[in-house]
Coordinates of C-alpha atoms in Angstrom, one line a residue:
Chain F
X487 CA 154.3 149.9 125.1
X488 CA 153.8 146.9 127.7
X489 CA 152.0 143.2 127.2
X490 CA 148.9 145.1 128.5
X491 CA 148.9 148.1 125.9
X492 CA 145.7 149.4 126.2
X493 CA 143.6 150.4 122.8
X494 CA 144.9 147.3 121.5
X495 CA 141.7 144.2 121.8
X496 CA 144.7 142.9 123.2
X497 CA 143.5 139.4 124.2
X498 CA 146.5 137.3 125.5
X499 CA 148.8 135.6 122.9
X500 CA 145.9 133.4 121.0
X501 CA 146.9 130.7 117.9
X502 CA 145.4 128.2 116.5
X503 CA 145.8 127.9 113.0
X504 CA 143.5 125.4 112.7
X505 CA 140.3 126.9 114.0
X506 CA 138.3 129.9 112.9
X507 CA 139.9 133.4 113.2
X508 CA 140.3 133.9 116.4
X509 CA 141.2 137.6 115.9
X510 CA 139.3 140.8 118.4
X511 CA 135.4 141.6 117.8
X512 CA 134.6 143.6 115.7
X513 CA 134.8 147.0 117.1
X514 CA 131.9 149.3 116.2
X515 CA 133.6 152.6 115.0
X516 CA 131.5 155.5 117.5
X517 CA 132.4 153.6 120.9
X518 CA 135.9 153.5 119.8
X519 CA 136.6 156.7 118.0
X520 CA 140.3 156.3 119.2
X521 CA 141.2 154.0 116.6
X522 CA 142.7 155.2 113.6
X523 CA 141.8 152.1 111.7
X524 CA 139.1 149.5 112.1
X525 CA 138.8 146.0 110.0
X526 CA 135.6 144.1 111.2
X527 CA 135.6 140.6 109.7
X528 CA 136.5 141.8 106.4
X529 CA 137.2 139.1 103.5
X530 CA 138.3 139.7 100.1
X531 CA 138.4 138.4 96.5
X532 CA 140.1 138.5 93.2
X533 CA 137.1 137.2 90.7
X534 CA 136.4 133.9 92.4
X535 CA 139.9 133.6 94.4
X536 CA 139.4 134.4 98.6
X537 CA 142.5 136.4 99.4
X538 CA 140.9 137.8 102.9
X539 CA 138.8 136.7 105.0
X540 CA 137.2 136.8 108.5
X541 CA 140.2 140.2 109.1
X542 CA 139.4 142.2 111.8
X543 CA 142.3 144.2 113.7
X544 CA 142.2 147.6 115.1
X545 CA 145.6 150.0 115.7
X546 CA 144.8 153.2 118.0
X547 CA 146.1 156.3 117.3
X548 CA 149.9 156.8 117.3
X549 CA 150.5 152.7 117.6
X550 CA 153.1 151.3 115.8
X551 CA 151.3 147.7 114.7
X552 CA 152.2 145.4 112.2
X553 CA 151.1 142.5 110.4
X554 CA 153.5 139.6 109.5
X555 CA 152.9 136.2 108.1
X556 CA 154.9 134.7 104.6
X557 CA 154.3 135.6 100.8
X558 CA 151.0 136.2 99.0
X559 CA 149.5 135.7 102.5
X560 CA 147.1 139.2 101.9
X561 CA 149.3 141.2 104.2
X562 CA 149.5 143.6 101.0
X563 CA 146.1 143.5 100.1
X564 CA 145.5 144.7 103.7
X565 CA 147.0 148.1 102.5
X566 CA 145.3 148.1 99.9
X567 CA 141.7 147.9 101.6
X568 CA 142.8 150.7 104.5
X569 CA 143.9 152.9 101.7
X570 CA 140.5 152.5 99.2
X571 CA 142.5 151.1 95.9
X572 CA 140.8 147.8 97.1
X573 CA 136.8 147.2 97.8
X574 CA 135.6 144.3 100.6
X575 CA 132.9 141.6 99.0
X576 CA 132.0 141.4 102.8
X577 CA 133.2 143.6 106.6
X578 CA 133.7 146.9 107.7
X579 CA 137.2 149.0 106.5
X580 CA 137.7 152.2 109.4
X581 CA 139.8 155.0 108.6
X582 CA 139.4 157.8 111.4
X583 CA 135.9 156.4 112.2
X584 CA 135.0 156.6 108.5
X585 CA 133.7 153.4 106.7
X586 CA 136.2 153.9 103.4
X587 CA 134.5 152.0 100.9
X588 CA 131.5 153.5 101.6
X589 CA 133.4 157.4 100.8
X590 CA 132.8 158.8 97.5
X591 CA 135.9 159.0 94.5
X592 CA 136.2 163.5 96.6
X593 CA 135.5 161.8 99.7
X594 CA 138.6 159.4 99.4
X595 CA 141.0 161.5 97.7
X596 CA 140.4 163.6 101.4
X597 CA 141.0 161.0 103.3
X598 CA 144.3 159.6 101.3
X599 CA 145.0 163.6 102.2
X600 CA 145.5 162.2 105.6
X601 CA 147.2 159.2 104.1
X602 CA 151.2 158.0 103.9
X603 CA 151.9 155.0 102.2
X604 CA 155.4 153.7 101.8
X605 CA 155.9 151.2 99.0
X606 CA 157.6 148.2 98.3
X607 CA 161.1 149.5 96.1
X608 CA 159.9 153.1 97.6
X609 CA 157.6 153.8 93.8
X610 CA 159.4 157.9 93.2
X611 CA 158.3 159.3 90.4
X612 CA 161.7 158.7 88.6
X613 CA 161.5 162.1 86.2
X614 CA 161.4 164.3 89.1
X615 CA 164.1 164.9 91.7
X616 CA 164.3 164.1 95.2
X617 CA 163.5 166.9 95.9
X618 CA 160.0 167.7 93.5
X619 CA 159.3 163.9 94.9
X620 CA 158.5 165.6 98.2
X621 CA 157.6 168.3 96.8
X622 CA 154.8 167.0 94.8
X623 CA 151.8 166.4 97.3
X624 CA 152.9 169.7 98.4
X625 CA 152.7 171.6 95.2
X626 CA 149.1 169.5 94.7
X627 CA 147.0 169.7 97.7
X628 CA 148.3 173.6 99.1
X629 CA 148.7 177.2 97.7
X630 CA 152.0 177.2 100.4
X631 CA 154.5 180.0 98.5
X632 CA 157.6 178.4 97.3
X633 CA 159.8 179.5 99.9
X634 CA 157.8 177.6 102.4
X635 CA 157.8 174.2 100.3
X636 CA 161.2 174.2 99.9
X637 CA 161.2 174.5 104.0
X638 CA 159.1 171.7 104.5
X639 CA 160.7 169.5 101.8
X640 CA 164.6 170.4 103.3
X641 CA 162.6 169.4 107.4
X642 CA 161.6 166.2 105.5
X643 CA 164.5 164.9 104.0
X644 CA 166.7 166.1 107.3
X645 CA 164.3 164.2 108.9
X646 CA 165.7 161.1 107.0
X647 CA 168.8 162.4 106.8
X648 CA 168.5 163.3 103.5
X649 CA 168.9 166.8 102.8
X650 CA 172.3 166.7 101.0
X651 CA 170.4 164.4 98.6
X652 CA 167.7 166.8 97.3
X653 CA 169.4 167.7 93.4
X654 CA 170.0 163.5 92.8
X655 CA 168.0 161.8 90.6
X656 CA 165.9 158.3 92.1
X657 CA 168.2 156.9 89.6
X658 CA 171.0 157.8 91.6
X659 CA 170.0 156.6 94.7
X660 CA 171.2 153.3 97.2
X661 CA 168.0 151.2 97.9
X662 CA 168.5 151.9 101.4
X663 CA 168.3 155.9 100.7
X664 CA 165.2 155.0 98.0
X665 CA 163.2 154.1 101.3
X666 CA 164.0 157.0 103.0
X667 CA 163.2 159.1 100.7
X668 CA 159.8 157.1 100.1
X669 CA 159.3 157.7 103.3
X670 CA 160.2 161.8 103.7
X671 CA 157.5 161.8 101.0
X672 CA 154.8 159.5 102.9
X673 CA 155.1 161.7 105.9
X674 CA 154.9 165.5 103.5
X675 CA 151.8 166.7 104.6
X676 CA 152.2 165.6 108.3
X677 CA 149.6 162.5 107.7
X678 CA 147.3 160.3 110.7
X679 CA 148.5 157.1 109.4
X680 CA 151.3 155.0 107.8
X681 CA 151.3 152.2 106.1
X682 CA 154.7 150.8 105.1
X683 CA 154.6 147.8 102.8
X684 CA 157.5 145.8 103.6
X685 CA 160.0 148.7 104.6
X686 CA 163.1 146.1 105.5
X687 CA 163.2 144.2 102.3
X688 CA 166.1 143.4 100.0
X689 CA 167.9 146.3 102.7
X690 CA 171.6 145.9 103.8
X691 CA 171.5 145.6 108.1
X692 CA 172.4 149.3 108.5
X693 CA 169.9 150.6 106.3
X694 CA 167.5 147.9 107.9
X695 CA 168.2 149.8 111.0
X696 CA 168.2 152.8 109.5
X697 CA 165.0 151.9 108.2
X698 CA 163.6 150.6 111.4
X699 CA 163.9 153.3 113.8
X700 CA 162.8 156.3 111.7
X701 CA 160.1 154.2 111.3
X702 CA 159.7 154.2 115.6
X703 CA 161.1 158.0 115.9
X704 CA 158.4 159.4 112.8
X705 CA 156.0 158.2 115.6
X706 CA 156.9 158.6 118.6
X707 CA 158.1 162.1 117.9
X708 CA 155.1 163.0 116.1
X709 CA 152.3 160.6 116.5
X710 CA 152.0 159.3 112.9
X711 CA 150.2 156.1 113.3
X712 CA 152.0 153.0 111.5
X713 CA 150.7 149.4 110.1
X714 CA 153.9 148.2 108.9
X715 CA 153.1 144.6 106.4
X716 CA 156.4 143.0 106.8
X717 CA 158.0 139.6 107.1
X718 CA 161.0 140.7 108.8
X719 CA 160.6 139.5 112.4
X720 CA 163.7 140.4 114.1
X721 CA 162.7 144.3 113.0
X722 CA 159.0 144.2 113.6
X723 CA 159.7 142.5 116.9
X724 CA 162.2 145.9 117.8
X725 CA 159.7 148.7 116.7
X726 CA 156.3 147.4 117.0
X727 CA 153.9 147.6 119.9
X728 CA 151.8 145.0 118.6
X729 CA 152.0 142.2 115.4
X730 CA 148.9 139.8 113.9
X731 CA 149.9 137.1 112.0
X732 CA 148.5 136.5 108.9
X733 CA 148.4 133.0 107.2
X734 CA 146.4 132.5 104.1
X735 CA 144.1 135.3 104.2
X736 CA 143.0 134.9 108.2
X737 CA 144.4 136.4 111.8
X738 CA 145.9 133.0 112.9
X739 CA 147.8 135.1 115.7
X740 CA 148.2 138.1 117.4
X741 CA 150.1 139.3 120.1
X742 CA 152.5 141.7 121.5
X743 CA 156.6 141.7 120.8
X744 CA 157.1 139.9 124.4
X745 CA 154.3 137.5 123.6
X746 CA 155.3 136.7 120.5
X747 CA 158.8 135.8 121.6
X748 CA 156.8 133.9 124.3
X749 CA 155.2 131.8 121.8
X750 CA 155.1 127.9 121.9
X751 CA 153.1 127.5 119.0
X752 CA 154.6 126.2 115.9
X753 CA 153.0 128.5 113.4
X754 CA 154.7 131.3 115.4
X755 CA 157.9 129.8 116.4
X756 CA 158.4 129.0 112.5
X757 CA 158.7 132.4 111.9
X758 CA 160.5 133.7 114.9
X759 CA 162.9 130.5 114.7
X760 CA 163.2 131.0 110.8
X761 CA 162.6 127.8 110.0
X762 CA 162.2 126.3 106.5
X763 CA 159.9 123.5 107.5
X764 CA 156.6 123.5 109.2
X765 CA 152.8 124.6 109.6
X766 CA 154.8 126.9 106.5
X767 CA 155.8 124.2 104.0
X768 CA 158.8 123.7 102.2
X769 CA 156.7 121.9 99.4
X770 CA 154.6 123.4 97.2
X771 CA 151.6 121.6 97.5
X772 CA 152.6 118.3 95.3
X773 CA 151.4 114.7 94.1
X774 CA 154.1 112.2 95.9
X775 CA 157.5 112.3 94.9
X776 CA 158.3 109.7 94.1
X777 CA 155.1 108.7 91.9
X778 CA 156.1 112.1 89.7
X779 CA 159.3 110.3 89.1
X780 CA 158.0 107.4 88.3
X781 CA 155.2 108.4 86.5
X782 CA 157.3 108.0 82.5
X783 CA 157.7 104.6 83.9
Chain Z
X1289 CA 129.1 109.2 70.3
X1290 CA 126.1 111.9 69.8
X1291 CA 127.5 112.6 73.8
X1292 CA 131.3 113.1 72.5
X1293 CA 130.3 115.5 69.6
X1294 CA 127.5 117.5 71.5
X1295 CA 129.9 118.3 74.3
X1296 CA 132.8 119.5 71.7
X1297 CA 130.5 121.8 70.6
X1298 CA 129.7 122.3 73.9
X1299 CA 132.8 123.4 74.7
X1300 CA 133.2 125.3 71.8
X1301 CA 130.4 127.3 72.3
X1302 CA 131.8 128.0 75.6
X1303 CA 134.8 129.1 74.3
X1304 CA 133.6 131.0 71.5
X1305 CA 131.0 132.9 74.1
X1306 CA 134.0 133.4 76.9
X1307 CA 135.8 135.1 74.8
X1308 CA 132.9 137.0 73.1
X1309 CA 132.3 138.2 76.8
X1310 CA 135.8 139.2 76.5
X1311 CA 136.2 141.1 74.1
X1312 CA 132.9 143.3 74.9
X1313 CA 134.1 144.1 78.8
X1314 CA 137.3 145.3 77.5
X1315 CA 135.6 147.5 74.7
X1316 CA 133.9 148.7 77.6
X1317 CA 136.3 149.1 79.7
X1318 CA 138.4 150.7 76.9
X1319 CA 135.5 153.4 76.3
X1320 CA 135.1 154.1 80.3
X1321 CA 139.0 154.9 79.8
X1322 CA 138.6 157.1 77.0
X1323 CA 136.1 159.5 78.2
X1324 CA 137.6 159.4 81.6
X1325 CA 140.8 161.0 80.2
X1326 CA 138.6 163.6 78.4
X1327 CA 137.0 165.0 80.7
X1328 CA 140.6 165.5 82.3
X1329 CA 141.5 167.6 79.8
X1330 CA 140.6 170.8 82.2
X1331 CA 143.7 169.4 83.8
X1332 CA 146.0 168.8 81.5
X1333 CA 145.8 172.6 80.5
X1334 CA 145.8 173.7 83.9
X1335 CA 149.0 171.6 84.0
X1336 CA 150.0 173.2 81.3
X1337 CA 154.3 172.9 81.7
X1338 CA 153.3 169.1 81.5
X1339 CA 151.4 169.1 78.4
X1340 CA 153.9 171.5 77.1
X1341 CA 156.7 168.9 78.3
X1342 CA 154.8 166.0 76.2
X1343 CA 155.0 168.0 73.4
X1344 CA 157.9 168.1 73.2
X1345 CA 159.1 164.3 73.5
X1346 CA 156.6 163.6 71.2
X1347 CA 156.5 166.3 69.3
X1348 CA 160.0 167.9 69.0
X1349 CA 162.0 165.0 70.1
X1350 CA 160.3 163.2 67.2
X1351 CA 161.2 165.9 64.6
X1352 CA 164.5 164.3 63.4
X1353 CA 163.1 160.7 62.3
X1354 CA 160.2 162.6 60.4
X1355 CA 162.1 165.8 59.1
X1356 CA 164.4 163.1 57.3
X1357 CA 161.6 160.8 56.7
X1358 CA 160.1 163.6 55.1
X1359 CA 162.8 164.9 52.8
X1360 CA 163.3 161.4 51.9
X1361 CA 159.9 160.8 51.1
X1362 CA 159.6 163.4 48.5
X1363 CA 162.9 162.9 46.7
X1364 CA 162.1 159.3 45.9
X1365 CA 159.1 160.6 45.3
X1366 CA 159.5 163.4 42.7
X1367 CA 161.9 160.8 41.0
X1368 CA 159.5 158.4 39.9
X1369 CA 156.8 161.1 39.4
X1370 CA 159.3 162.4 37.0
X1371 CA 159.4 159.2 35.6
X1372 CA 156.3 158.2 34.6
X1373 CA 154.9 161.9 34.3
X1374 CA 157.8 162.9 31.4
X1375 CA 156.5 159.7 29.3
X1376 CA 153.2 161.7 28.9
X1377 CA 154.9 165.2 28.4
X1378 CA 153.3 166.3 31.8
X1379 CA 156.9 166.1 33.9
X1380 CA 156.0 170.7 34.2
X1381 CA 153.3 168.3 37.0
X1382 CA 155.4 167.1 39.1
X1383 CA 155.0 169.8 42.0
X1384 CA 151.7 169.2 41.7
X1385 CA 151.8 165.8 42.2
X1386 CA 154.2 164.9 45.5
X1387 CA 152.0 168.1 46.8
X1388 CA 148.8 166.2 46.8
X1389 CA 150.2 163.2 47.2
X1390 CA 152.1 164.6 50.5
X1391 CA 149.6 166.9 52.1
X1392 CA 146.5 164.6 51.2
X1393 CA 147.8 161.4 51.7
X1394 CA 151.9 160.2 52.7
X1395 CA 152.4 163.2 55.0
X1396 CA 149.2 162.2 57.5
X1397 CA 149.5 158.7 56.8
X1398 CA 153.5 158.6 57.2
X1399 CA 153.9 161.0 59.6
X1400 CA 151.3 159.3 61.8
X1401 CA 153.3 155.6 61.0
X1402 CA 156.4 157.1 63.0
X1403 CA 154.8 158.8 65.4
X1404 CA 153.3 155.6 66.8
X1405 CA 156.3 153.8 66.2
X1406 CA 158.5 156.7 68.0
X1407 CA 156.3 158.1 70.2
X1408 CA 153.5 156.1 70.5
X1409 CA 155.5 153.1 71.7
X1410 CA 157.3 155.6 74.4
X1411 CA 154.3 156.9 76.1
X1412 CA 153.0 153.1 76.2
X1413 CA 156.1 152.4 77.4
X1414 CA 156.7 155.1 80.0
X1415 CA 153.2 154.8 81.6
X1416 CA 153.3 150.8 81.9
X1417 CA 156.8 151.2 83.8
X1418 CA 155.3 153.8 86.2
X1419 CA 151.9 151.1 86.8
X1420 CA 154.8 148.3 86.9
X1421 CA 157.3 150.2 89.5
X1422 CA 154.0 151.4 92.0
X1423 CA 154.7 155.5 90.8
X1424 CA 151.2 155.4 89.6
X1425 CA 149.8 153.6 92.9
X1426 CA 151.9 156.1 94.6
X1427 CA 150.2 158.8 93.2
X1428 CA 146.5 157.6 93.5
X1429 CA 147.5 157.7 97.2
X1430 CA 148.5 160.8 97.7
X1431 CA 144.7 161.4 96.0
X1432 CA 146.4 162.4 92.8
X1433 CA 144.5 161.1 89.7
X1434 CA 146.7 159.6 87.7
X1435 CA 145.0 160.1 84.7
X1436 CA 144.6 164.2 85.4
X1437 CA 148.5 163.9 85.8
X1438 CA 149.9 161.3 83.9
X1439 CA 147.8 160.2 81.5
X1440 CA 145.5 163.4 80.2
X1441 CA 149.5 165.5 79.6
X1442 CA 150.4 163.2 77.1
X1443 CA 146.9 162.4 75.1
X1444 CA 147.0 166.1 74.7
X1445 CA 150.2 166.3 73.8
X1446 CA 150.4 163.4 71.3
X1447 CA 146.9 165.2 70.0
X1448 CA 148.9 168.6 69.1
X1449 CA 151.9 167.0 67.6
X1450 CA 150.6 164.9 65.2
X1451 CA 149.3 167.7 63.0
X1452 CA 152.1 169.9 63.6
X1453 CA 154.6 166.8 62.5
X1454 CA 153.0 166.0 60.0
X1455 CA 152.6 169.3 58.5
X1456 CA 156.5 169.2 58.6
X1457 CA 156.5 166.2 56.8
X1458 CA 154.9 167.4 54.1
X1459 CA 157.2 170.7 53.5
X1460 CA 159.8 168.5 54.3
X1461 CA 158.8 166.5 51.4
X1462 CA 158.0 169.2 48.8
X1463 CA 161.9 170.4 49.3
X1464 CA 162.9 167.0 49.1
X1465 CA 161.2 167.5 45.3
X1466 CA 162.0 170.7 44.6
X1467 CA 165.8 169.3 44.9
X1468 CA 165.5 166.6 43.0
X1469 CA 162.8 168.2 40.5
X1470 CA 164.5 171.8 39.8
X1471 CA 167.7 171.6 40.9
X1472 CA 168.4 168.1 39.8
X1473 CA 166.6 167.1 37.1
X1474 CA 166.2 170.6 35.7
X1475 CA 162.8 171.0 35.4
X1476 CA 161.1 175.0 35.5
X1477 CA 161.7 176.2 39.1
X1478 CA 158.0 178.6 37.7
X1479 CA 156.5 175.6 36.5
X1480 CA 157.3 173.2 39.4
X1481 CA 155.9 176.2 41.9
X1482 CA 152.9 177.4 39.8
X1483 CA 151.4 174.4 38.5
X1484 CA 151.8 173.2 43.2
X1485 CA 150.2 176.4 43.7
X1486 CA 146.5 176.6 41.2
X1487 CA 146.5 172.4 41.6
X1488 CA 146.2 172.8 45.6
X1489 CA 142.9 173.3 47.0
X1490 CA 143.6 174.9 50.8
X1491 CA 140.1 173.2 51.7
X1492 CA 139.9 170.2 50.1
X1493 CA 143.8 169.4 50.2
X1494 CA 144.9 171.2 52.7
X1495 CA 142.4 171.4 55.7
X1496 CA 141.3 167.4 55.2
X1497 CA 145.1 166.3 55.1
X1498 CA 145.3 168.5 58.9
X1499 CA 141.9 167.2 59.8
X1500 CA 143.5 163.4 59.1
X1501 CA 146.5 163.7 60.9
X1502 CA 144.4 165.2 64.2
X1503 CA 142.3 162.2 64.0
X1504 CA 145.1 159.9 63.3
X1505 CA 146.9 161.8 67.0
X1506 CA 143.9 161.1 68.2
X1507 CA 143.8 157.9 68.2
X1508 CA 147.2 157.1 68.4
X1509 CA 147.7 158.7 71.5
X1510 CA 144.5 157.5 72.9
X1511 CA 145.7 153.7 72.0
X1512 CA 149.6 154.4 73.4
X1513 CA 148.1 156.0 77.1
X1514 CA 145.0 152.5 76.9
X1515 CA 148.2 150.6 76.3
X1516 CA 150.4 151.7 79.2
X1517 CA 147.6 152.0 81.4
X1518 CA 146.4 148.6 81.0
X1519 CA 149.8 146.5 80.9
X1520 CA 150.3 143.9 82.9
X1521 CA 152.8 145.0 85.6
X1522 CA 155.2 143.5 84.4
X1523 CA 158.6 143.8 81.9
X1524 CA 156.6 141.2 79.3
X1525 CA 153.7 142.7 79.8
X1526 CA 155.3 146.5 79.3
X1527 CA 156.7 144.5 76.1
X1528 CA 153.9 143.1 74.8
X1529 CA 152.0 146.0 75.4
X1530 CA 154.0 148.3 73.2
X1531 CA 154.3 146.2 70.5
X1532 CA 150.3 146.6 70.1
X1533 CA 150.3 150.0 70.4
X1534 CA 152.6 149.9 67.5
X1535 CA 150.5 147.3 65.6
X1536 CA 147.3 148.6 66.4
X1537 CA 147.5 152.2 65.9
X1538 CA 148.8 151.6 62.5
X1539 CA 146.3 149.4 61.8
X1540 CA 143.8 152.8 62.9
X1541 CA 145.4 154.6 61.1
X1542 CA 145.1 153.0 57.7
X1543 CA 142.1 151.9 58.6
X1544 CA 140.6 155.1 59.3
X1545 CA 142.8 156.9 56.6
X1546 CA 140.5 155.1 53.8
X1547 CA 137.1 155.8 55.6
X1548 CA 138.3 159.3 55.9
X1549 CA 139.2 159.4 52.1
X1550 CA 136.0 158.0 51.4
X1551 CA 134.0 161.0 52.8
X1552 CA 136.7 163.5 52.2
X1553 CA 137.5 163.4 48.7
X1554 CA 134.6 161.5 46.5
X1555 CA 133.7 163.4 43.6
X1556 CA 136.7 165.2 43.8
X1557 CA 139.1 166.2 41.7

């Protein structure tokens, strides 16, 4: 997608960590039904600890959007809000034009059939074979005959290059293979949206490239909307159309890959260049070093 | 001075109040969880293969420890019982002594304790690990309720297995007592079985024993699935939950046994 890609609320890269979040303005669902996912001024807290503050973002149908930020900044919480596993304290979470927090249990489950999620370490069912893992959702939600289920499972496995591993158990798979099986499982029901939680974590370079390309190809070939939560800047920049940077629960920057690469902002530069210290400090907040060292004296 | 005492008292009151509220909240959560599991009963039986698999894991795989324990408990009971009975010239009553001890008490209680240690801990560890590895979250995101697919089959598998295991424990115990009493010590076989048949009442002894084992199965299964589902999703959390299952189940069995015995056997025998 070009730098002026339509559908992303794509204001120019707007970065100012010290000011209020410069995320796109909340977009009413009815006015922009083309968005697969919309978050408008979302705030979320675990008990009294606020994790997300004023998060607004929009993901158009068929787009590949990344959410980037350091560990514990609230990225995965955004996915859980979209999937309805958590409820926001305030703000709107819309998926395909429906407000997720307002859905009752039955309607939420109907909505989830349109969603796929790839968990950080695959979350494959360990008591089922690769084949059974992928057939699971098909058997639960459809009345397809077993022959058709078999064909669909093999097609999904072929798409991720693991048709030959159908009879293996999850314990027999490498990390990269497990992630690919989880991807095949996530697309088993041909979802509208697939959410990826750290899909690149802990993979060797080959598996990393394979997963990245699979995500992009799935999106291009099947028209699936993809939302990727990651801290891997290099792989993300290769495949996403648009990136949001999250820090301490706020969106502090956003832009297309070209805008991110060209950015002079200290936070984005720290991420892109992998600097150990910067706006995201190397040291966890502590008392002055000297004071700590001589505290016993 | 007074201010310090007042502040100290306030601190203690706060802690007690906070702890009380936490316990009430936990009890409320546990109760809601229990109702939710029971509500998913139709799901457990519509996925009969899952429930049968859990009966296999909880029941069949517990057979070795249950049968061996039952046999040895029966044999020891026969040796100890004979030692006392023969002092009063009532050695022929060994059969009825062993049968009543096993059917009324030892069968349900010891089988329940073994079931909690072997199957209850395994259920908790399995569900806890599924939670820690996000398998339960994955199921939720696939629009499949883990309570229906994971918890309810294990709950019912435990309830169905427990009375069968208790019955087998008692049967092997009686067989063990027969081996020691009749074959080893030489008590008359007819007296051993005849006195047992005359002394054991189907309604008061056997049915009450079965009711006990069903109640223990329900308690152990509920504690096991709850602790697994409520476990912190870490290695330490799963380990703690597994320990809690064994401790809570054992205490529940002993406490429930006393209560049930008070109601079942008062004025009998």
